[in-house]
PDB file of C-alpha atoms in Angstrom:
ATOM      1  CA  ALA A  61      55.269  83.638 -47.148  1.00  0.00           C
ATOM      2  CA  LYS A  62      52.492  86.021 -48.676  1.00  0.00           C
ATOM      3  CA  ARG A  63      55.516  87.812 -50.274  1.00  0.00           C
ATOM      4  CA  ARG A  64      56.821  84.349 -51.957  1.00  0.00           C
ATOM      5  CA  GLY A  65      53.019  83.544 -53.059  1.00  0.00           C
ATOM      6  CA  LEU A  66      52.698  80.768 -50.385  1.00  0.00           C
ATOM      7  CA  GLY A  67      49.236  81.423 -49.357  1.00  0.00           C
ATOM      8  CA  ASN A  68      48.795  78.188 -47.576  1.00  0.00           C
ATOM      9  CA  ILE A  69      51.206  78.918 -44.777  1.00  0.00           C
ATOM     10  CA  GLU A  70      49.966  80.823 -41.537  1.00  0.00           C
ATOM     11  CA  TYR A  71      51.900  81.799 -38.925  1.00  0.00           C
ATOM     12  CA  ASN A  72      50.663  82.091 -35.103  1.00  0.00           C
ATOM     13  CA  ALA A  73      52.380  83.916 -32.559  1.00  0.00           C
ATOM     14  CA  GLN A  74      50.377  83.574 -29.612  1.00  0.00           C
ATOM     15  CA  ASP A  75      50.292  81.303 -26.318  1.00  0.00           C
ATOM     16  CA  ALA A  76      50.695  77.601 -27.408  1.00  0.00           C
ATOM     17  CA  THR A  77      48.865  76.427 -24.589  1.00  0.00           C
ATOM     18  CA  THR A  78      45.867  78.037 -25.406  1.00  0.00           C
ATOM     19  CA  LEU A  79      46.150  77.779 -29.421  1.00  0.00           C
ATOM     20  CA  GLU A  80      43.255  76.480 -30.955  1.00  0.00           C
ATOM     21  CA  LEU A  81      44.248  74.383 -34.068  1.00  0.00           C
ATOM     22  CA  SER A  82      42.071  72.443 -37.099  1.00  0.00           C
ATOM     23  CA  GLY A  83      43.218  71.566 -40.393  1.00  0.00           C
ATOM     24  CA  VAL A  84      46.973  71.541 -40.043  1.00  0.00           C
ATOM     25  CA  ASP A  85      49.156  69.586 -41.992  1.00  0.00           C
ATOM     26  CA  VAL A  86      52.651  70.449 -40.443  1.00  0.00           C
ATOM     27  CA  VAL A  87      53.495  72.228 -36.934  1.00  0.00           C
ATOM     28  CA  VAL A  88      56.730  73.989 -37.009  1.00  0.00           C
ATOM     29  CA  ALA A  89      58.085  75.152 -33.697  1.00  0.00           C
ATOM     30  CA  LEU A  90      61.292  77.428 -33.691  1.00  0.00           C
ATOM     31  CA  HIS A  91      63.304  78.124 -30.292  1.00  0.00           C
ATOM     32  CA  ALA A  92      60.814  75.713 -28.532  1.00  0.00           C
ATOM     33  CA  CYS A  93      62.573  76.141 -24.917  1.00  0.00           C
ATOM     34  CA  GLY A  94      61.789  73.188 -22.667  1.00  0.00           C
ATOM     35  CA  VAL A  95      58.206  71.886 -22.281  1.00  0.00           C
ATOM     36  CA  LEU A  96      57.162  74.149 -25.255  1.00  0.00           C
ATOM     37  CA  SER A  97      58.568  71.572 -27.490  1.00  0.00           C
ATOM     38  CA  ASP A  98      56.425  69.065 -25.940  1.00  0.00           C
ATOM     39  CA  VAL A  99      53.367  71.458 -26.382  1.00  0.00           C
ATOM     40  CA  ALA A 100      54.052  71.699 -29.965  1.00  0.00           C
ATOM     41  CA  LEU A 101      54.355  67.991 -30.307  1.00  0.00           C
ATOM     42  CA  GLY A 102      50.711  67.472 -28.435  1.00  0.00           C
ATOM     43  CA  HIS A 103      49.269  70.357 -31.262  1.00  0.00           C
ATOM     44  CA  ALA A 104      50.805  68.030 -33.983  1.00  0.00           C
ATOM     45  CA  VAL A 105      49.604  64.516 -32.606  1.00  0.00           C
ATOM     46  CA  SER A 106      46.084  66.096 -31.768  1.00  0.00           C
ATOM     47  CA  GLN A 107      45.908  67.059 -35.531  1.00  0.00           C
ATOM     48  CA  GLY A 108      47.596  63.983 -36.934  1.00  0.00           C
ATOM     49  CA  ALA A 109      50.017  66.506 -38.395  1.00  0.00           C
ATOM     50  CA  GLY A 110      53.648  66.232 -39.259  1.00  0.00           C
ATOM     51  CA  PHE A 111      55.970  68.129 -37.105  1.00  0.00           C
ATOM     52  CA  VAL A 112      59.482  70.168 -36.744  1.00  0.00           C
ATOM     53  CA  VAL A 113      60.512  71.355 -33.859  1.00  0.00           C
ATOM     54  CA  VAL A 114      63.921  72.755 -32.830  1.00  0.00           C
ATOM     55  CA  PRO A 115      64.324  72.623 -29.103  1.00  0.00           C
ATOM     56  CA  CYS A 116      66.456  74.451 -26.903  1.00  0.00           C
ATOM     57  CA  CYS A 117      66.880  75.475 -23.004  1.00  0.00           C
ATOM     58  CA  PHE A 118      65.388  72.375 -21.574  1.00  0.00           C
ATOM     59  CA  LEU A 119      65.035  73.481 -18.081  1.00  0.00           C
ATOM     60  CA  SER A 120      62.575  76.463 -19.400  1.00  0.00           C
ATOM     61  CA  ASN A 121      59.002  76.684 -19.209  1.00  0.00           C
ATOM     62  CA  PRO A 122      58.333  73.960 -16.634  1.00  0.00           C
ATOM     63  CA  GLN A 123      54.724  75.214 -15.756  1.00  0.00           C
ATOM     64  CA  LEU A 124      53.619  74.461 -19.293  1.00  0.00           C
ATOM     65  CA  ARG A 125      51.116  71.676 -19.733  1.00  0.00           C
ATOM     66  CA  VAL A 126      50.899  69.459 -23.277  1.00  0.00           C
ATOM     67  CA  PRO A 127      47.641  69.369 -25.085  1.00  0.00           C
ATOM     68  CA  ILE A 128      46.061  65.441 -24.830  1.00  0.00           C
ATOM     69  CA  PRO A 129      43.850  65.251 -28.124  1.00  0.00           C
ATOM     70  CA  ALA A 130      40.407  63.779 -27.387  1.00  0.00           C
ATOM     71  CA  ALA A 131      39.650  60.415 -28.807  1.00  0.00           C
ATOM     72  CA  GLY A 132      38.004  60.640 -32.286  1.00  0.00           C
ATOM     73  CA  ARG A 133      38.587  64.351 -32.403  1.00  0.00           C
ATOM     74  CA  LYS A 134      41.236  66.572 -33.745  1.00  0.00           C
ATOM     75  CA  SER A 135      41.195  69.049 -30.737  1.00  0.00           C
ATOM     76  CA  SER A 136      42.649  69.068 -27.177  1.00  0.00           C
ATOM     77  CA  SER A 137      40.420  68.462 -24.678  1.00  0.00           C
ATOM     78  CA  SER A 138      42.554  68.359 -21.546  1.00  0.00           C
ATOM     79  CA  THR A 139      46.392  68.928 -20.804  1.00  0.00           C
ATOM     80  CA  CYS A 140      49.248  66.839 -18.803  1.00  0.00           C
ATOM     81  CA  SER A 141      52.278  67.420 -17.360  1.00  0.00           C
ATOM     82  CA  VAL A 142      55.270  66.715 -19.374  1.00  0.00           C
ATOM     83  CA  ASP A 143      56.690  63.639 -17.626  1.00  0.00           C
ATOM     84  CA  GLU A 144      53.239  62.399 -17.927  1.00  0.00           C
ATOM     85  CA  TRP A 145      53.173  62.786 -21.630  1.00  0.00           C
ATOM     86  CA  LEU A 146      56.831  61.215 -22.013  1.00  0.00           C
ATOM     87  CA  ASP A 147      55.493  58.261 -19.608  1.00  0.00           C
ATOM     88  CA  VAL A 148      58.564  58.556 -17.138  1.00  0.00           C
ATOM     89  CA  ASP A 149      58.698  59.410 -13.490  1.00  0.00           C
ATOM     90  CA  ALA A 150      59.047  63.014 -12.585  1.00  0.00           C
ATOM     91  CA  SER A 151      62.346  62.499 -10.880  1.00  0.00           C
ATOM     92  CA  GLU A 152      63.646  60.673 -14.077  1.00  0.00           C
ATOM     93  CA  TYR A 153      62.430  63.600 -16.121  1.00  0.00           C
ATOM     94  CA  GLU A 154      64.216  66.241 -14.073  1.00  0.00           C
ATOM     95  CA  SER A 155      67.616  64.063 -14.631  1.00  0.00           C
ATOM     96  CA  LEU A 156      66.939  63.833 -18.324  1.00  0.00           C
ATOM     97  CA  LYS A 157      66.599  67.651 -18.627  1.00  0.00           C
ATOM     98  CA  LEU A 158      69.991  68.426 -16.696  1.00  0.00           C
ATOM     99  CA  LEU A 159      71.737  65.985 -18.800  1.00  0.00           C
ATOM    100  CA  ALA A 160      70.295  67.650 -22.011  1.00  0.00           C
ATOM    101  CA  GLU A 161      71.310  71.066 -20.530  1.00  0.00           C
ATOM    102  CA  LEU A 162      74.851  69.676 -20.249  1.00  0.00           C
ATOM    103  CA  GLN A 163      75.557  67.959 -23.503  1.00  0.00           C
ATOM    104  CA  GLY A 164      78.226  69.277 -25.207  1.00  0.00           C
ATOM    105  CA  ASP A 165      79.468  71.131 -22.280  1.00  0.00           C
ATOM    106  CA  ILE A 166      83.224  70.287 -22.488  1.00  0.00           C
ATOM    107  CA  ASN A 167      83.828  71.283 -18.666  1.00  0.00           C
ATOM    108  CA  MET A 168      81.393  68.907 -17.411  1.00  0.00           C
ATOM    109  CA  ALA A 169      83.575  65.909 -19.250  1.00  0.00           C
ATOM    110  CA  GLY A 170      85.885  63.536 -17.067  1.00  0.00           C
TER     111      GLY A 170
END
């Protein structure tokens, strides 16, 4: 971005679950495996920012927690599991992940 003269773009390559953001307009998460895509969305929500998330590997990173914005603040004060974040039962979420992993697998078609 600097070589292109785009001084208003900042890159962070660090643990997204401990990332402290402020003044963010857009959150971009490329190759956001599994729950990492939900973590990126949680950051975008907490900042009131737009987002571009490119998920993959839906079964990856099940241990990650999604940041929850504090009421009236643009920072995360707590976290939750992805099934809590999506407001679905844990068993339903497991089924959704398996279906997402299998999409496009021609061998699974009946």
